[in-house]
Amino acid sequence: MRTPVMPSTGELRPLGTDEVRITGGHWFERQAVNAAATIRHCLHWLEALDWIGNFDRVAAGEAPGRPFQRAGREFSDSEVYKLAEAMAWEIGRTGDPGLEEEFQKLTARIGAAQHEDGYLNTAFGNPGQEPRYSNLEWGHELYCAGHLIQAAVARLRNHGEDEFTRIARRVADHVCDTFGPGGIERICGHAEIEVALAELSRETGESRYLEQARLFIERHGRKTLKENGFYYQDDTAVRDAEVLRGHAVRALYLSSGAIDVAVETGDDELLEAVRAQWERTVARRTHLTGGMGSQYADEAFGRDFALNPDRAYAESCAGIAAIMTAWRLTLATGDSRYGDMIERIAWNVLSGAVAPDGKSFFYANPLHQRTADPEPPADGALPHTRAGGNRAHWFDVSCCPTNLARTFAQFAAYIATTSEHGLQIHQFTPCTIDTVVDGARLALTVETDYPEEGRVTVRVDANEGGTREITFRVPAWAEDVRLIHPDGSVHEVDPAAVSVGRIGEFSPGDELHLEFSVAPRWTFPDPRVDAVRGCAAVERGPVVLCAESLDLPGGDLDELTVDTTVAPVERDGAVHVAARIHDRPDAWPYGPAAADDDGKAAEIPLLPFRLRATRGPAAMRVWLPVN
Ligand SMILES: [Zn+2]
């Protein structure tokens, strides 16, 4: 089964990339660009910066006149592994022989650096380096091992056992030998090993890996790491926490691993604890774009409702990690509402984090860019802490590009699921689905221009099993929702009460149509989100829009206010809003009443947030001050 997550039990069964093929539209384009540009771009940079070369140097060892010198940060091995995972998914998707050759070359170089007992890391435990596991807080050794294991799971599911997967099995066995009961009973400062071991257990049937994942989950909160427990979720047991906190990517990888362990061990209390943490995090600590991790300091979740748009960190990796968590919750609970958040993040964080050409990336995804920063140079890695403004070709800490590459390559795995008698469509994209429901084949074709248009057509190509229930996730924001059955009957669907549209019997050629409005709409913040009080944003379907200074008379976004009494309109392929452009003098900006300068009326075009900074440097904002 070609899917990154394959629970042995749960409400829904995910369909793999061998069962769902994306055949057109935005995600088809993103996958094509990922294959043609992003994966090779990452490979280029990992070679150019010599992060892959670290494996060669470990293999060659130290010799007189050849001191061991390592390139990159202590966690750079993980980028090589995430790229390997992207390659494994892409090879499975297209069978690209050139990429397969690269994968095998990479395998040989990684394998040559593995120690006799399975240990594999280029930053510790080699000549001239600190000993293994001497810095669990910041060393990232188990984090790197986790990404290697996730890549191996991808390889096993897309190809089968080979040298790469054998390397990873030896690493996994070494981790269990070293960190099991009586061993080093501590955790890694960056969660990731948990989700990886749980999935390797699912794939191999080896219960030892699941047990080790469970141990790591249970050890969080026992304060086995020095200081900073909050930052790496070692302050409170996973099952006792009330909300996601600390470093956002760490928190969400940990949540994903905890759900996997909970599902596989029948630990309903743990599952419910993580689900509740997610709900509270969505309700209090998440930006309109779905971006998580609201503060630059520590790349972390901020306090409840502290959601500053211009200091939103909303790291691309946190978006990916949030999708990992939300997808696991979808599968475990069967609640389609998690798909709303997956869609929001996918369209606004993930898709915008990569340039249309696939060769530059956002690390942070703030909702407000105050200045039109110059474009970064093409030949140097940018500090990840200076990560707003424009996409960069690479970063000193470059977790996001390879993470995005693996996620796009596996994206078809997040589209649909099956249950005992039915099939559920969670994300709308042109695709073909060919699977087995209740022992009999069901094949469908999905056609749509979504989200340009709010119409999704599902055609039944084969149904060998009689009565089937096909279910759509209806987005919570959708209005005027109608489901048109094959007999032409029209059924109103209330997304507030019923998140799905259902229908039963099918024959080949039957068509179902789901229709709803994707007209642009004003969105207002809860007043508790005080950083954007007095502002409004525009969304169109799942797409969050923004204003860029390039489209403003005078080019000064600070002088823009909008009139929300006028509905946004679509014209010439863009959404326009009624606005006023002010020209306010420099003066003390506070007083007893609102300024009476009402400026000049104007109509301002908006663009999808994901397309910001694609026409050159610009100031940008999602939340627009209301006139
Ligand atoms: Zn990242």
Tab-separated table of N, CA, C and O in Angstrom, residues 58-105:
chain	number	residue	atom	x	y	z
A	58	VAL	N	32.768	10.285	6.471
A	58	VAL	CA	32.692	9.302	7.557
A	58	VAL	C	33.183	7.947	7.043
A	58	VAL	O	33.944	7.246	7.709
A	59	ALA	N	32.766	7.605	5.834
A	59	ALA	CA	33.174	6.311	5.270
A	59	ALA	C	34.683	6.244	5.075
A	59	ALA	O	35.312	5.212	5.329
A	60	ALA	N	35.285	7.354	4.647
A	60	ALA	CA	36.724	7.369	4.386
A	60	ALA	C	37.521	7.384	5.686
A	60	ALA	O	38.664	6.921	5.732
A	61	GLY	N	36.905	7.882	6.749
A	61	GLY	CA	37.587	7.940	8.038
A	61	GLY	C	38.659	8.998	8.061
A	61	GLY	O	38.920	9.696	7.077
A	62	GLU	N	39.298	9.090	9.215
A	62	GLU	CA	40.344	10.087	9.404
A	62	GLU	C	41.674	9.445	9.066
A	62	GLU	O	41.897	8.278	9.336
A	63	ALA	N	42.560	10.219	8.470
A	63	ALA	CA	43.900	9.703	8.154
A	63	ALA	C	44.889	10.840	8.321
A	63	ALA	O	44.499	12.013	8.334
A	64	PRO	N	46.180	10.527	8.457
A	64	PRO	CA	47.172	11.604	8.557
A	64	PRO	C	47.033	12.558	7.381
A	64	PRO	O	46.928	12.118	6.228
A	65	GLY	N	46.978	13.837	7.668
A	65	GLY	CA	46.844	14.824	6.605
A	65	GLY	C	45.425	14.965	6.095
A	65	GLY	O	45.163	15.726	5.172
A	66	ARG	N	44.493	14.199	6.686
A	66	ARG	CA	43.106	14.309	6.253
A	66	ARG	C	42.193	14.373	7.479
A	66	ARG	O	41.547	13.407	7.855
A	67	PRO	N	42.222	15.529	8.131
A	67	PRO	CA	41.374	15.666	9.312
A	67	PRO	C	39.899	15.601	8.922
A	67	PRO	O	39.548	15.951	7.787
A	68	PHE	N	39.082	15.164	9.849
A	68	PHE	CA	37.655	15.039	9.566
A	68	PHE	C	36.991	16.397	9.703
A	68	PHE	O	36.967	16.986	10.763
A	69	GLN	N	36.488	16.899	8.612
A	69	GLN	CA	35.795	18.182	8.648
A	69	GLN	C	34.405	18.006	8.081
A	69	GLN	O	34.243	17.542	6.955
A	70	ARG	N	33.451	18.397	8.868
A	70	ARG	CA	32.076	18.158	8.492
A	70	ARG	C	31.422	19.440	7.981
A	70	ARG	O	31.695	20.519	8.482
A	71	ALA	N	30.542	19.316	6.988
A	71	ALA	CA	29.817	20.472	6.448
A	71	ALA	C	28.412	20.523	7.040
A	71	ALA	O	27.834	19.494	7.359
A	72	GLY	N	27.883	21.724	7.170
A	72	GLY	CA	26.476	21.890	7.553
A	72	GLY	C	26.224	21.765	9.041
A	72	GLY	O	27.124	21.500	9.831
A	73	ARG	N	24.956	21.973	9.389
A	73	ARG	CA	24.554	21.885	10.788
A	73	ARG	C	24.453	20.425	11.223
A	73	ARG	O	24.478	19.513	10.397
A	74	GLU	N	24.286	20.213	12.531
A	74	GLU	CA	24.325	18.857	13.085
A	74	GLU	C	23.174	17.976	12.581
A	74	GLU	O	23.241	16.753	12.667
A	75	PHE	N	22.127	18.617	12.029
A	75	PHE	CA	20.971	17.820	11.577
A	75	PHE	C	20.896	17.707	10.051
A	75	PHE	O	19.870	17.326	9.516
A	76	SER	N	21.997	18.047	9.370
A	76	SER	CA	21.906	18.081	7.899
A	76	SER	C	21.669	16.696	7.293
A	76	SER	O	21.131	16.595	6.186
A	77	ASP	N	22.022	15.620	7.998
A	77	ASP	CA	21.719	14.273	7.465
A	77	ASP	C	20.225	14.129	7.168
A	77	ASP	O	19.829	13.444	6.216
A	78	SER	N	19.407	14.783	8.003
A	78	SER	CA	17.956	14.618	7.835
A	78	SER	C	17.482	15.160	6.495
A	78	SER	O	16.505	14.661	5.931
A	79	GLU	N	18.184	16.183	5.975
A	79	GLU	CA	17.780	16.714	4.656
A	79	GLU	C	18.041	15.694	3.557
A	79	GLU	O	17.268	15.554	2.605
A	80	VAL	N	19.139	14.979	3.703
A	80	VAL	CA	19.465	13.921	2.726
A	80	VAL	C	18.388	12.835	2.796
A	80	VAL	O	17.917	12.340	1.759
A	81	TYR	N	17.956	12.515	4.005
A	81	TYR	CA	16.947	11.457	4.160
A	81	TYR	C	15.574	11.902	3.657
A	81	TYR	O	14.838	11.117	3.067
A	82	LYS	N	15.220	13.177	3.930
A	82	LYS	CA	13.911	13.643	3.441
A	82	LYS	C	13.908	13.705	1.924
A	82	LYS	O	12.893	13.440	1.280
A	83	LEU	N	15.065	14.047	1.350
A	83	LEU	CA	15.140	14.020	-0.114
A	83	LEU	C	15.019	12.577	-0.614
A	83	LEU	O	14.323	12.316	-1.606
A	84	ALA	N	15.660	11.649	0.080
A	84	ALA	CA	15.537	10.233	-0.303
A	84	ALA	C	14.073	9.805	-0.242
A	84	ALA	O	13.591	9.066	-1.108
A	85	GLU	N	13.361	10.297	0.771
A	85	GLU	CA	11.940	9.952	0.864
A	85	GLU	C	11.165	10.543	-0.315
A	85	GLU	O	10.329	9.866	-0.922
A	86	ALA	N	11.470	11.794	-0.649
A	86	ALA	CA	10.813	12.419	-1.812
A	86	ALA	C	11.096	11.603	-3.073
A	86	ALA	O	10.199	11.360	-3.893
A	87	MET	N	12.335	11.180	-3.224
A	87	MET	CA	12.709	10.392	-4.405
A	87	MET	C	11.957	9.059	-4.421
A	87	MET	O	11.481	8.612	-5.465
A	88	ALA	N	11.854	8.429	-3.254
A	88	ALA	CA	11.157	7.134	-3.185
A	88	ALA	C	9.702	7.284	-3.615
A	88	ALA	O	9.175	6.459	-4.375
A	89	TRP	N	9.046	8.360	-3.140
A	89	TRP	CA	7.646	8.580	-3.556
A	89	TRP	C	7.566	8.899	-5.041
A	89	TRP	O	6.665	8.450	-5.749
A	90	GLU	N	8.504	9.696	-5.515
A	90	GLU	CA	8.459	10.107	-6.920
A	90	GLU	C	8.751	8.919	-7.842
A	90	GLU	O	8.122	8.771	-8.894
A	91	ILE	N	9.690	8.081	-7.448
A	91	ILE	CA	9.979	6.873	-8.243
A	91	ILE	C	8.738	5.984	-8.289
A	91	ILE	O	8.380	5.430	-9.324
A	92	GLY	N	8.047	5.888	-7.143
A	92	GLY	CA	6.818	5.101	-7.116
A	92	GLY	C	5.737	5.706	-7.995
A	92	GLY	O	4.939	5.000	-8.603
A	93	ARG	N	5.720	7.026	-8.072
A	93	ARG	CA	4.669	7.728	-8.826
A	93	ARG	C	4.882	7.626	-10.320
A	93	ARG	O	3.942	7.407	-11.086
A	94	THR	N	6.145	7.776	-10.745
A	94	THR	CA	6.399	7.868	-12.195
A	94	THR	C	7.369	6.806	-12.722
A	94	THR	O	7.513	6.654	-13.924
A	95	GLY	N	8.070	6.119	-11.818
A	95	GLY	CA	9.059	5.137	-12.277
A	95	GLY	C	10.262	5.764	-12.952
A	95	GLY	O	10.981	5.092	-13.702
A	96	ASP	N	10.528	7.024	-12.673
A	96	ASP	CA	11.623	7.767	-13.300
A	96	ASP	C	12.967	7.012	-13.156
A	96	ASP	O	13.520	6.921	-12.061
A	97	PRO	N	13.509	6.464	-14.259
A	97	PRO	CA	14.736	5.652	-14.136
A	97	PRO	C	15.957	6.477	-13.729
A	97	PRO	O	16.841	5.974	-13.028
A	98	GLY	N	16.012	7.743	-14.139
A	98	GLY	CA	17.130	8.599	-13.746
A	98	GLY	C	17.147	8.821	-12.241
A	98	GLY	O	18.195	8.805	-11.596
A	99	LEU	N	15.967	8.999	-11.692
A	99	LEU	CA	15.865	9.221	-10.255
A	99	LEU	C	16.194	7.937	-9.492
A	99	LEU	O	16.819	7.978	-8.426
A	100	GLU	N	15.793	6.820	-10.048
A	100	GLU	CA	16.113	5.526	-9.420
A	100	GLU	C	17.634	5.341	-9.342
A	100	GLU	O	18.169	4.881	-8.331
A	101	GLU	N	18.300	5.734	-10.396
A	101	GLU	CA	19.755	5.624	-10.408
A	101	GLU	C	20.362	6.521	-9.321
A	101	GLU	O	21.273	6.108	-8.597
A	102	GLU	N	19.837	7.742	-9.220
A	102	GLU	CA	20.315	8.657	-8.169
A	102	GLU	C	20.040	8.080	-6.781
A	102	GLU	O	20.856	8.214	-5.871
A	103	PHE	N	18.885	7.472	-6.645
A	103	PHE	CA	18.517	6.896	-5.338
A	103	PHE	C	19.514	5.811	-4.945
A	103	PHE	O	19.947	5.730	-3.793
A	104	GLN	N	19.887	4.998	-5.896
A	104	GLN	CA	20.819	3.905	-5.583
A	104	GLN	C	22.217	4.434	-5.270
A	104	GLN	O	22.902	3.910	-4.393
A	105	LYS	N	22.611	5.488	-5.976
A	105	LYS	CA	23.920	6.102	-5.676
A	105	LYS	C	23.919	6.671	-4.254
A	105	LYS	O	24.876	6.526	-3.503
